[in-house]
Tab-separated table of C-alpha atoms in Angstrom:
chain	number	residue	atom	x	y	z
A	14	UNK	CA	-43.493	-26.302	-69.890
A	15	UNK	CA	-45.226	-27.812	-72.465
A	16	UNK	CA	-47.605	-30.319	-72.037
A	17	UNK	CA	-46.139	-33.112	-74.553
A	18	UNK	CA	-42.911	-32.607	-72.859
A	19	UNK	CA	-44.162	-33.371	-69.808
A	20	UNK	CA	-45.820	-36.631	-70.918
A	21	UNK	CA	-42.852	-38.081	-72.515
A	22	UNK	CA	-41.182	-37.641	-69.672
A	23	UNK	CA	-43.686	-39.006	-67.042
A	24	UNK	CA	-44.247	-41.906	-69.492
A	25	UNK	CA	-40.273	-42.880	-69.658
A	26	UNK	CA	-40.223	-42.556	-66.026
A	27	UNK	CA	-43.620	-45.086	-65.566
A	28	UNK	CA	-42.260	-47.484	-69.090
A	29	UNK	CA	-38.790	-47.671	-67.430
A	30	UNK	CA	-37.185	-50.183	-64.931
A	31	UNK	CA	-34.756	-53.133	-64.513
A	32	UNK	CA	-34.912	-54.737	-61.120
A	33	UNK	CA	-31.541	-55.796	-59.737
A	34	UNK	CA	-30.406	-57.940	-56.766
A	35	UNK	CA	-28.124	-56.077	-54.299
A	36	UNK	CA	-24.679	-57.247	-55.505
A	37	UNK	CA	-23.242	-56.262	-52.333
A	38	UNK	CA	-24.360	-59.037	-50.666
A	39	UNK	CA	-21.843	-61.116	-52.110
A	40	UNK	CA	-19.350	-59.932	-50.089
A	41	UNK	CA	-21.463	-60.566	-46.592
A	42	UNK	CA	-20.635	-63.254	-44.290
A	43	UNK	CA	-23.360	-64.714	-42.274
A	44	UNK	CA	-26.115	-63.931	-44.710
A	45	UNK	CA	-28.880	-66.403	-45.499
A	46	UNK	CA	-29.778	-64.808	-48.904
A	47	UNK	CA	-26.587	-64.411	-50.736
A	48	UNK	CA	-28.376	-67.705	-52.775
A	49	UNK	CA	-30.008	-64.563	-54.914
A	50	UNK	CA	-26.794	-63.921	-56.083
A	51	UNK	CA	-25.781	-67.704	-56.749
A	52	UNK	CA	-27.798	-70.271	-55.988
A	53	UNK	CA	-25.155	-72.755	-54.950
A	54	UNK	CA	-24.474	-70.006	-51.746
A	55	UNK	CA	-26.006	-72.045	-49.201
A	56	UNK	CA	-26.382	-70.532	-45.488
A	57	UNK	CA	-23.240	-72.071	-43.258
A	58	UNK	CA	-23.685	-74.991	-41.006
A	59	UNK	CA	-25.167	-73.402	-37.904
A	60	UNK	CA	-28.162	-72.626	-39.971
A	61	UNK	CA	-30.785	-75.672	-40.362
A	62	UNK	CA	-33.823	-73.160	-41.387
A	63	UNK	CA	-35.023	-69.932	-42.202
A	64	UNK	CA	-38.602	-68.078	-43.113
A	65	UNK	CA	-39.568	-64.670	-44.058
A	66	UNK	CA	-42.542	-63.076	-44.726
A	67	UNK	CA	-43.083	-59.489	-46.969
A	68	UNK	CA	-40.553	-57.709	-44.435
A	69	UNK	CA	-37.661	-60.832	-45.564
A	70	UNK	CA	-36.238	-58.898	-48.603
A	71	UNK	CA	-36.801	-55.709	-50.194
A	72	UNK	CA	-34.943	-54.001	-53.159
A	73	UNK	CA	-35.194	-51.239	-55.233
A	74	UNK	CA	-32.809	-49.962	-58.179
A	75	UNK	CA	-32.472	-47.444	-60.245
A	76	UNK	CA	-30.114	-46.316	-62.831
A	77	UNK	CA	-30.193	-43.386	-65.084
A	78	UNK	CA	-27.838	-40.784	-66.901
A	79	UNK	CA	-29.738	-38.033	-66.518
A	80	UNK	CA	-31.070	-36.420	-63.421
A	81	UNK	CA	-33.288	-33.170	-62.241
A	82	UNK	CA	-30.437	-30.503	-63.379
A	83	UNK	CA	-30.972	-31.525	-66.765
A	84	UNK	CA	-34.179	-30.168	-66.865
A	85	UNK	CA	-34.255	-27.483	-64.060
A	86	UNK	CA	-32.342	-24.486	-64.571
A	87	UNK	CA	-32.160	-21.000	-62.568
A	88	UNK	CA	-34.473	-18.115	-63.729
A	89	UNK	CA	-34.601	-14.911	-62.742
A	90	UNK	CA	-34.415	-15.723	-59.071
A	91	UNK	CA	-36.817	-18.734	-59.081
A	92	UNK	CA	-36.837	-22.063	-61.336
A	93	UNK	CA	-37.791	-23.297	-65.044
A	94	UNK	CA	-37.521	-26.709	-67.187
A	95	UNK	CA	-35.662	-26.134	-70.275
A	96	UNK	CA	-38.701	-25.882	-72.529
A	97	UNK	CA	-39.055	-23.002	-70.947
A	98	UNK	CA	-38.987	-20.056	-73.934
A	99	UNK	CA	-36.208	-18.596	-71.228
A	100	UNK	CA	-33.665	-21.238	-71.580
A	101	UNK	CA	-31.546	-21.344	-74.745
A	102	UNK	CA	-32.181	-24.476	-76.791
A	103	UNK	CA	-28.233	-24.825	-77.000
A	104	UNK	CA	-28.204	-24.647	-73.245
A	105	UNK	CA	-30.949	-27.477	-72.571
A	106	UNK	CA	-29.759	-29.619	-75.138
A	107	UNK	CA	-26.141	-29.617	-74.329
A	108	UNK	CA	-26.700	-30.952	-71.229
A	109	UNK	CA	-28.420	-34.528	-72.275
A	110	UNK	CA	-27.050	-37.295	-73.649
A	111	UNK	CA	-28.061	-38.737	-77.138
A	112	UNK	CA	-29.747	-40.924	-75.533
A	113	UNK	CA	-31.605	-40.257	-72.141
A	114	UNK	CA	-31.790	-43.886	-70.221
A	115	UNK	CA	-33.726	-44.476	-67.571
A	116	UNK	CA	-33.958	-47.443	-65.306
A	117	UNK	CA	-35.714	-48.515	-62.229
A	118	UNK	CA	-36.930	-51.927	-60.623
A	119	UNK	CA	-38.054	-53.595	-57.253
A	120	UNK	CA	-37.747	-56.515	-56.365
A	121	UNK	CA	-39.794	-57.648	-52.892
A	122	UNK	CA	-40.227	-60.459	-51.338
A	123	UNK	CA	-43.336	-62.030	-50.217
A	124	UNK	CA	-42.599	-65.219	-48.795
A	125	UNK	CA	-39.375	-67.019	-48.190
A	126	UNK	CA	-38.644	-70.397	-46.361
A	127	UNK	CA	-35.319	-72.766	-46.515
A	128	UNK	CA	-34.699	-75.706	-44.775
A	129	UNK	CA	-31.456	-78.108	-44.280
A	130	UNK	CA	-32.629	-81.335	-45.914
A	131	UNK	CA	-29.131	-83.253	-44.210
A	132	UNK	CA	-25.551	-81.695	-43.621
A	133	UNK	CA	-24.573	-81.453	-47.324
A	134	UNK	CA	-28.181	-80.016	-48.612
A	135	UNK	CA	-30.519	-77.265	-48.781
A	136	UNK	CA	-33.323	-76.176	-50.371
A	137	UNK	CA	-35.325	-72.749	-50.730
A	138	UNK	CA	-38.796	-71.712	-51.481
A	139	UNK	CA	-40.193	-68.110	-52.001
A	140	UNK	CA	-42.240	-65.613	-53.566
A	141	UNK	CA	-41.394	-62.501	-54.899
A	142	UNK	CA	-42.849	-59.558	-56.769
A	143	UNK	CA	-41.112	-58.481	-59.840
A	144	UNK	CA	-40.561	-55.400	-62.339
A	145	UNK	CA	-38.065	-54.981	-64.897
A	146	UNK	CA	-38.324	-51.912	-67.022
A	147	UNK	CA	-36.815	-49.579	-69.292
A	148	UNK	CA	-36.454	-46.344	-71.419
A	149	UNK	CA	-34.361	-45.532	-73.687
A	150	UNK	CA	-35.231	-41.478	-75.231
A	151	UNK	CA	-32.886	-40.033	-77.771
A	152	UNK	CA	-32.112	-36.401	-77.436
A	153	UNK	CA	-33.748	-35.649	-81.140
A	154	UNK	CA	-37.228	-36.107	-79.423
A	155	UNK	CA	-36.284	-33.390	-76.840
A	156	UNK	CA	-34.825	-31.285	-79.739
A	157	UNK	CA	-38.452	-31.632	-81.102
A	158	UNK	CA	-40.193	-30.811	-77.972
A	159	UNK	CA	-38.144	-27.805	-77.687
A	160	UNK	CA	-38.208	-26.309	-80.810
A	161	UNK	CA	-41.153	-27.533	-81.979
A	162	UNK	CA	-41.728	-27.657	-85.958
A	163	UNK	CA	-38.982	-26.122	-87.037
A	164	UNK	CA	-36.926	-29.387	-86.452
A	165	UNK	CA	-38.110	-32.749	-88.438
A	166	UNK	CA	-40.461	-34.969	-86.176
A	167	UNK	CA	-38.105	-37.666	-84.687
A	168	UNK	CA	-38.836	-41.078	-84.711
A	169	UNK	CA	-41.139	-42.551	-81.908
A	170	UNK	CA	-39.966	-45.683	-83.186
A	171	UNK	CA	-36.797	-45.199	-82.222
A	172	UNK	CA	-37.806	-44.552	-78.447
A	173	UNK	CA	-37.304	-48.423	-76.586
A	174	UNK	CA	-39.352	-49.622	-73.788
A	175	UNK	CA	-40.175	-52.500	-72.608
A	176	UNK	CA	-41.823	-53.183	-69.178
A	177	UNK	CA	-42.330	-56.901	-67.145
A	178	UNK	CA	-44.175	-56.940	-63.912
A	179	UNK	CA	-44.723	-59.961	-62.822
A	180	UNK	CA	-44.668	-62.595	-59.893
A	181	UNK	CA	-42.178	-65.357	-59.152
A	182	UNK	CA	-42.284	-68.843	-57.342
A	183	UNK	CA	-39.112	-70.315	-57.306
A	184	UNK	CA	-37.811	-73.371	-55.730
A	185	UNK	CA	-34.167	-73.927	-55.164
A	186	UNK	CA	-31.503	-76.691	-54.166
A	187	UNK	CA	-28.137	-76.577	-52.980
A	188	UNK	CA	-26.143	-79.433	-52.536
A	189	UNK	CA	-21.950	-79.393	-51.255
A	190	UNK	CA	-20.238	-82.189	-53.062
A	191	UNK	CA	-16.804	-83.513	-50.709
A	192	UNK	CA	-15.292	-80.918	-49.655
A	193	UNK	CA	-14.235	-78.054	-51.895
A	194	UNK	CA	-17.492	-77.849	-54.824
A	195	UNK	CA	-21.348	-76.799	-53.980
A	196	UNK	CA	-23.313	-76.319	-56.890
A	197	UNK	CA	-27.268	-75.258	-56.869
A	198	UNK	CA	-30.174	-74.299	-59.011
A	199	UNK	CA	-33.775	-72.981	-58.762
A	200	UNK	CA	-36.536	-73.149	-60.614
A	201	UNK	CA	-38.774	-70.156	-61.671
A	202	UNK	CA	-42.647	-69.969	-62.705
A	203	UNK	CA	-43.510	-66.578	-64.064
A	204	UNK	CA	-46.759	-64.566	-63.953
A	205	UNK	CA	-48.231	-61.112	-64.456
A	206	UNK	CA	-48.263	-58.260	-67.016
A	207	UNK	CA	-45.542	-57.327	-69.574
A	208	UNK	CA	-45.076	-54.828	-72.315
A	209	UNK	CA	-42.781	-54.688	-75.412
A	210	UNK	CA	-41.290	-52.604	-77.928
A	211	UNK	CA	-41.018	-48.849	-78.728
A	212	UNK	CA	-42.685	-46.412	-76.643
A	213	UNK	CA	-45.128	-45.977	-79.572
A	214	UNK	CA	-46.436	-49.003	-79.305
A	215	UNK	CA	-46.618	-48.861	-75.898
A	216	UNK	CA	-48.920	-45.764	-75.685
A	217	UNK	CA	-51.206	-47.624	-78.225
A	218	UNK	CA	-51.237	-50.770	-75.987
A	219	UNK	CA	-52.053	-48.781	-73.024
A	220	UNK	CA	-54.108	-46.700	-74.503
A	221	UNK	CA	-56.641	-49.338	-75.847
A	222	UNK	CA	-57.067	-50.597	-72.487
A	223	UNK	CA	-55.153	-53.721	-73.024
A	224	UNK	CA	-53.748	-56.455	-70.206
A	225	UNK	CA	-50.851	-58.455	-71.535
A	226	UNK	CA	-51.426	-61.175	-69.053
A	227	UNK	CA	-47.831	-63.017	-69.378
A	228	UNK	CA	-47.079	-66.545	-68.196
A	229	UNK	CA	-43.531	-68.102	-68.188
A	230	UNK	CA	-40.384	-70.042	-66.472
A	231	UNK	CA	-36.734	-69.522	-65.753
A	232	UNK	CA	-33.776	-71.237	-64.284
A	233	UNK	CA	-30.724	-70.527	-62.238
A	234	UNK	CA	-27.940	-72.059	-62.086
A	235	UNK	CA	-24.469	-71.377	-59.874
A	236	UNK	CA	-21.569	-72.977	-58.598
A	237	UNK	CA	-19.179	-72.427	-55.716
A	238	UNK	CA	-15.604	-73.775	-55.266
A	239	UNK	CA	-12.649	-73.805	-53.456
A	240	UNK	CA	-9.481	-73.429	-55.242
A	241	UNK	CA	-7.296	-73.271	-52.680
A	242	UNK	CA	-7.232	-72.716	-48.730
A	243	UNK	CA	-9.056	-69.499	-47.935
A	244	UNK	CA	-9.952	-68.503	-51.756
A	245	UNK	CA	-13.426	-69.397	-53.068
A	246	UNK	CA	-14.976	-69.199	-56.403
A	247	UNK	CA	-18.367	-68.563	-57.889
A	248	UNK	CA	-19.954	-68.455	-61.271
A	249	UNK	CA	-23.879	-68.629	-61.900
A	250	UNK	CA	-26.340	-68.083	-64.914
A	251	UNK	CA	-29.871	-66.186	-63.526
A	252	UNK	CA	-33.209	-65.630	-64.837
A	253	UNK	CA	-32.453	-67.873	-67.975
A	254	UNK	CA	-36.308	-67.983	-69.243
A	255	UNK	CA	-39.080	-66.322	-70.866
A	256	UNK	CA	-42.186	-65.054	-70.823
A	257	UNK	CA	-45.451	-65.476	-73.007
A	258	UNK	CA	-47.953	-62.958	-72.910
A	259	UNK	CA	-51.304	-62.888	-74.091
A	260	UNK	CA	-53.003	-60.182	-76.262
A	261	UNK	CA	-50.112	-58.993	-77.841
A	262	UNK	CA	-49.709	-56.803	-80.747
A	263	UNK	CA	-47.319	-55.231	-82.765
A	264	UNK	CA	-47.172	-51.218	-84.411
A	265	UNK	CA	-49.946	-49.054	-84.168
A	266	UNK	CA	-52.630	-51.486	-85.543
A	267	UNK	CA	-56.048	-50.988	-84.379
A	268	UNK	CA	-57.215	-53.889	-81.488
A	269	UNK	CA	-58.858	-57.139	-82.785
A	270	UNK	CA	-60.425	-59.742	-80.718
A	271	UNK	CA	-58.134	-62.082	-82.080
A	272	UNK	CA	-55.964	-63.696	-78.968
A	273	UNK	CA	-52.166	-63.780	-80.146
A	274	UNK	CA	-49.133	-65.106	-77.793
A	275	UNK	CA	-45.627	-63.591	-78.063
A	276	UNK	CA	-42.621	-64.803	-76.313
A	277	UNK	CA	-40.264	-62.782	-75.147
A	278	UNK	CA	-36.841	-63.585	-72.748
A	279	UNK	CA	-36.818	-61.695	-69.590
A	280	UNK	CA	-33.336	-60.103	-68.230
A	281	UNK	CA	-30.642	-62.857	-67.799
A	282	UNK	CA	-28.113	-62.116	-65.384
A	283	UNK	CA	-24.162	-63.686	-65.576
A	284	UNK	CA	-22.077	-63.257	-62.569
A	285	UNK	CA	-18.615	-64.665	-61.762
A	286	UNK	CA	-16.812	-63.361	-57.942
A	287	UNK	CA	-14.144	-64.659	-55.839
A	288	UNK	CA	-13.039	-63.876	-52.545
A	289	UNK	CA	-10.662	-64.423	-50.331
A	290	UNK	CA	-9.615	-64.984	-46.378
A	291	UNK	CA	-6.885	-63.510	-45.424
A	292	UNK	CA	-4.512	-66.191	-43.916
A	293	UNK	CA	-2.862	-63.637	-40.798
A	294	UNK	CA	-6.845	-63.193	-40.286
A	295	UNK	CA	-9.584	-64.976	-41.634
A	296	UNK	CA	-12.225	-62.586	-40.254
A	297	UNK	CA	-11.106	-60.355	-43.120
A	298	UNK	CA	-11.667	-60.913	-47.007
A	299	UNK	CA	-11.336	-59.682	-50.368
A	300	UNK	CA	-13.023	-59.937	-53.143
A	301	UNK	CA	-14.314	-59.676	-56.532
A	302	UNK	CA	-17.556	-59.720	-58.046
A	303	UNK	CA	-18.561	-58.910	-62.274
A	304	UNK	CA	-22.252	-58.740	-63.126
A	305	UNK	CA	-23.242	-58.601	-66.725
A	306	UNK	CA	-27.366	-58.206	-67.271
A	307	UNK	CA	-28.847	-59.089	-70.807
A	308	UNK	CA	-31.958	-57.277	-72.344
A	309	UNK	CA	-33.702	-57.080	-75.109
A	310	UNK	CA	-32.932	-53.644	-75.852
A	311	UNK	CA	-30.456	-52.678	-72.442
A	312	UNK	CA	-27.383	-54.354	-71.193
A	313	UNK	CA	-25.548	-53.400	-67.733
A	314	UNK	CA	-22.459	-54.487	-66.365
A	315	UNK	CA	-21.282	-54.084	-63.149
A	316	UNK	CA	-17.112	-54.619	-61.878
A	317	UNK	CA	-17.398	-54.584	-57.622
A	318	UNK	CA	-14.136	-54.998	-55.199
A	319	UNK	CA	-15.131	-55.496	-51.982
A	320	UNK	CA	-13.644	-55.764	-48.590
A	321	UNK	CA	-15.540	-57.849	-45.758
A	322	UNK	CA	-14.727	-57.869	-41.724
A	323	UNK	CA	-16.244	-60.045	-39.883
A	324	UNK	CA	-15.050	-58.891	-35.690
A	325	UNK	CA	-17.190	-61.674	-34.429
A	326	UNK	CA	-19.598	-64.264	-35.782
A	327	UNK	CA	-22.844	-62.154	-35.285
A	328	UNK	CA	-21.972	-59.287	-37.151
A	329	UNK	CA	-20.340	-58.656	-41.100
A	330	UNK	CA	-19.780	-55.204	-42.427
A	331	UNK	CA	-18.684	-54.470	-46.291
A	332	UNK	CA	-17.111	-51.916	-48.266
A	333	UNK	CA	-16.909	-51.832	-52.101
A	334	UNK	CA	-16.220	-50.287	-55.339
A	335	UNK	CA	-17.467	-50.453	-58.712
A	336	UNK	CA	-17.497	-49.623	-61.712
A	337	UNK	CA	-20.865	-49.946	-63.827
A	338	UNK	CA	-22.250	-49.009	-67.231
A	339	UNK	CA	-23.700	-45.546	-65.387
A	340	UNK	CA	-19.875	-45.061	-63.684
A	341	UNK	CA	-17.734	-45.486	-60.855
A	342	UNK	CA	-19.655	-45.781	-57.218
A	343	UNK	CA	-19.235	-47.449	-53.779
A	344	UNK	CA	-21.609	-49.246	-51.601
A	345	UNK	CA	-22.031	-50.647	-48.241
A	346	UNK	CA	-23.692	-53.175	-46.225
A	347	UNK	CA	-23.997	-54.996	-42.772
A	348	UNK	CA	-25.495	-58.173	-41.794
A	349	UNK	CA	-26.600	-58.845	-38.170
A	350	UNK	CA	-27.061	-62.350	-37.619
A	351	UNK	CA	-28.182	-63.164	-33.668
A	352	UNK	CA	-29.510	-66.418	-32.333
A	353	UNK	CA	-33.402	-66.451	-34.324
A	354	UNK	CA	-33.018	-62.862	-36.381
A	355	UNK	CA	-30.895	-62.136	-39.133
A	356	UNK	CA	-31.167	-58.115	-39.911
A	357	UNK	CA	-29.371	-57.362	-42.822
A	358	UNK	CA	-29.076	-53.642	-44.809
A	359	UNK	CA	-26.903	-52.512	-47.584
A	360	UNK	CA	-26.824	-50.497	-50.789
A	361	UNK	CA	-24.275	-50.593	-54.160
A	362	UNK	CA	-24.209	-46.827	-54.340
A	363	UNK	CA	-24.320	-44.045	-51.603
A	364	UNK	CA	-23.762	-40.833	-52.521
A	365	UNK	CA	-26.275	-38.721	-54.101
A	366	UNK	CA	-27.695	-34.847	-54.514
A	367	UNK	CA	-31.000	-33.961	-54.095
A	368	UNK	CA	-33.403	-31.360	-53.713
A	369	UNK	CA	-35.281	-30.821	-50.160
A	370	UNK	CA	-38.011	-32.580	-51.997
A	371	UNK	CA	-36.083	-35.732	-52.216
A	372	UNK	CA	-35.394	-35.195	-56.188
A	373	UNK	CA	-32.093	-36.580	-57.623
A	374	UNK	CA	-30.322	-33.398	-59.100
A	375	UNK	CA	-27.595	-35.792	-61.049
A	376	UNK	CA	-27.500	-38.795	-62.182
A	377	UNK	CA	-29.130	-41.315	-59.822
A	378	UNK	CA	-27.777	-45.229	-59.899
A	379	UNK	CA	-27.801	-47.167	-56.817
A	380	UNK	CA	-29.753	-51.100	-55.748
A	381	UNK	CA	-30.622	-50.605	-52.254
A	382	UNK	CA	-32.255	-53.159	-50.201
A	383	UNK	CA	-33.157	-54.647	-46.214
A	384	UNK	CA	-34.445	-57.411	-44.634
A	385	UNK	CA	-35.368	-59.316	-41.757
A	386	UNK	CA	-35.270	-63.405	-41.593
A	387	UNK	CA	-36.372	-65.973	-38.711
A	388	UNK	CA	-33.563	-68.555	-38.358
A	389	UNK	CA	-33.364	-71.855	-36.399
A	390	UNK	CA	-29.856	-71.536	-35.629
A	391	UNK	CA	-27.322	-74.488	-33.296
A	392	UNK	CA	-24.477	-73.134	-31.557
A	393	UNK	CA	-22.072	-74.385	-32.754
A	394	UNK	CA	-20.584	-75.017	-36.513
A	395	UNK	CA	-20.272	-78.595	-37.721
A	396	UNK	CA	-16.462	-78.243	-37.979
A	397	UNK	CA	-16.500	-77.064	-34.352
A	398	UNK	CA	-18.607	-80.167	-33.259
């Protein structure tokens, strides 16, 4: 394999990520976090408080169209990439798409506490670590780095990346108005490092040795509603901000001392869901959820049914379908919520391939993520009391 090959590929795979929040958590009763999805999701009545440290949330996503059989194939009883001289050019090539995406992202949580302020109030504060990062490769670079000269250089500048890793205090409120609306919002300050542009650009940046220290804000906003018995509605607007970053430059220009800012908007989120109780049995629910992320350069969207049963009030498991930019796929999850511990697992995509060495042979496109909260839980709910 050669060795520029190789390097474009490690760097798409290091330059590429977009960090998601499990969207099959909508669909969980009982869970004290679903307030990542839409702020206005306050925990129910029994809970009056919650905390979390490092082991309270953790999720990781990835998405890509591409996965280790387009670039392993059989040879003569053992294994080659497809810049191997072995491998028909036709053969490698016809198996990528004209554009090779690749996405992945975490998303962990360092410290998380909430707190009932009265009956009709709540409010959240937490930590989290965040990266949200992309590449997008078309397939004439490959072409190149297959046949070499004899094809026309492609276009480094057409190669996007763009990477933000960064940390997040937010503060949130939630607040129930009468009986039917809640509506919520937090409040996000933004630090860490960021990169922007084509991958070009990135390789100079990173190869001069530069930090891009990058300081910013964001908002959420949601709301929740009842339309009628049993059937609930939710819309909310995420990570509505930017960031600025520091030492930022453009093309291939050599470094300066010169300090320059950039701003640039990090990925919003849109989500509108609905569910619904059934009225023979309200311990089971359907519902809806449609996630649309914004980037710069990448957009997802994300169409989930799901199906929730609750058999008693401790425990919630879901089952769901979607369909996503990267195809059709079904997740799971289950929420155990018991007197001071709330355990809670799930993931939006579960079947995979992969090699004994834990390599995705296909394409690979799932948002898995667990966690464990403290919770100061009464017995009883308010409309029991």
């Amino acid at each position: 394999m050669r060795k520029p090959a190789l390097t474009v590929i490690l760097l798409g795979m290091v330059f590429c990520c977009s960090a998601q929040t499990l969207n099959t958590s909508f669909f969980l009763d009982h869970d004290n976090t679903r307030y990542r999805i839409n702020p206005a999701l306050m925990p129910d009545d029994r809970v009056n408080g919650f905390f979390g440290f490092a082991i309270d949330g953790i999720t990781l996503s990835t998405n890509t169209n591409v996965g280790l059989s387009s670039f392993i194939f059989p040879v003569d009883g053992g294994v080659a990439t497809g810049f191997n001289s072995q491998i028909p050019a036709e053969q490698f090539l016809e198996g990528l798409k004209d554009k090779v995406k690749l996405n992945l992202g975490a998303n962990i949580n360092l410290f998380t506490a909430g707190f009932r302020i009265d009956s009709d109030s709540f409010t959240i504060i937490e930590l989290n670590a965040r990266s949200n990062s992309f590449a997008n490769i078309p397939k004439p670079v490959f072409a190149f780095l297959k046949l070499g000269s004899s094809e026309s250089n492609p276009d480094l500048g057409k190669v996007d990346a763009s990477s933000e890793n960064y940390f997040e205090l937010a503060v949130g409120y939630s607040r129930k108005i009468g009986d039917k609306l809640q509506i919520g919002g937090r409040l996000k300050a933004l630090g860490g490092l960021i990169g922007d542009g084509t991958l070009a650009n990135q390789i100079a940046r990173y190869s001069r040795g530069l930090s891009s220290a990058g300081f910013g804000a964001a908002i959420d906003l949601g709301a929740s509603y009842e339309l009628l018995d049993g059937l609930e509605l939710s819309a909310a607007l995420q990570d509505l901000g930017i960031i600025s970053s520091r030492n930022s430059d453009t093309g291939g220009a050599p470094a300066t001392n010169a300090k320059s800012r950039a701003a640039m908007p990090i990925p919003m989120v849109l989500r509108f869901g609905a569910r619904y109780a059934m009225p023979f049995y309200d311990r089971l629910s359907f519902g809806i959820l449609e996630t649309f992320r914004s980037g710069q350069y990448s957009s997802y969207n994300d169409t989930r049914l799901g199906m929730t049963v609750t058999p008693v009030d401790n425990i919630s498991l879901v089952v769901n379908y979607g369909l996503t930019s990267y195809g059709s796929t079904m997740g799971l999850a289950v929420n155990f919520s018991v007197g001071p511990v709330q355990l809670y697992a799930g993931t939006d995509a579960m079947k995979f391939t992969f090699t004994p060495q834990g390599v995705p042979v296909n394409d690979w496109n799932t948002t898995a993520s667990a966690g464990l909260l403290f919770q100061f839980r009464t017995s009883k709910k308010k409309s029991d009391q």
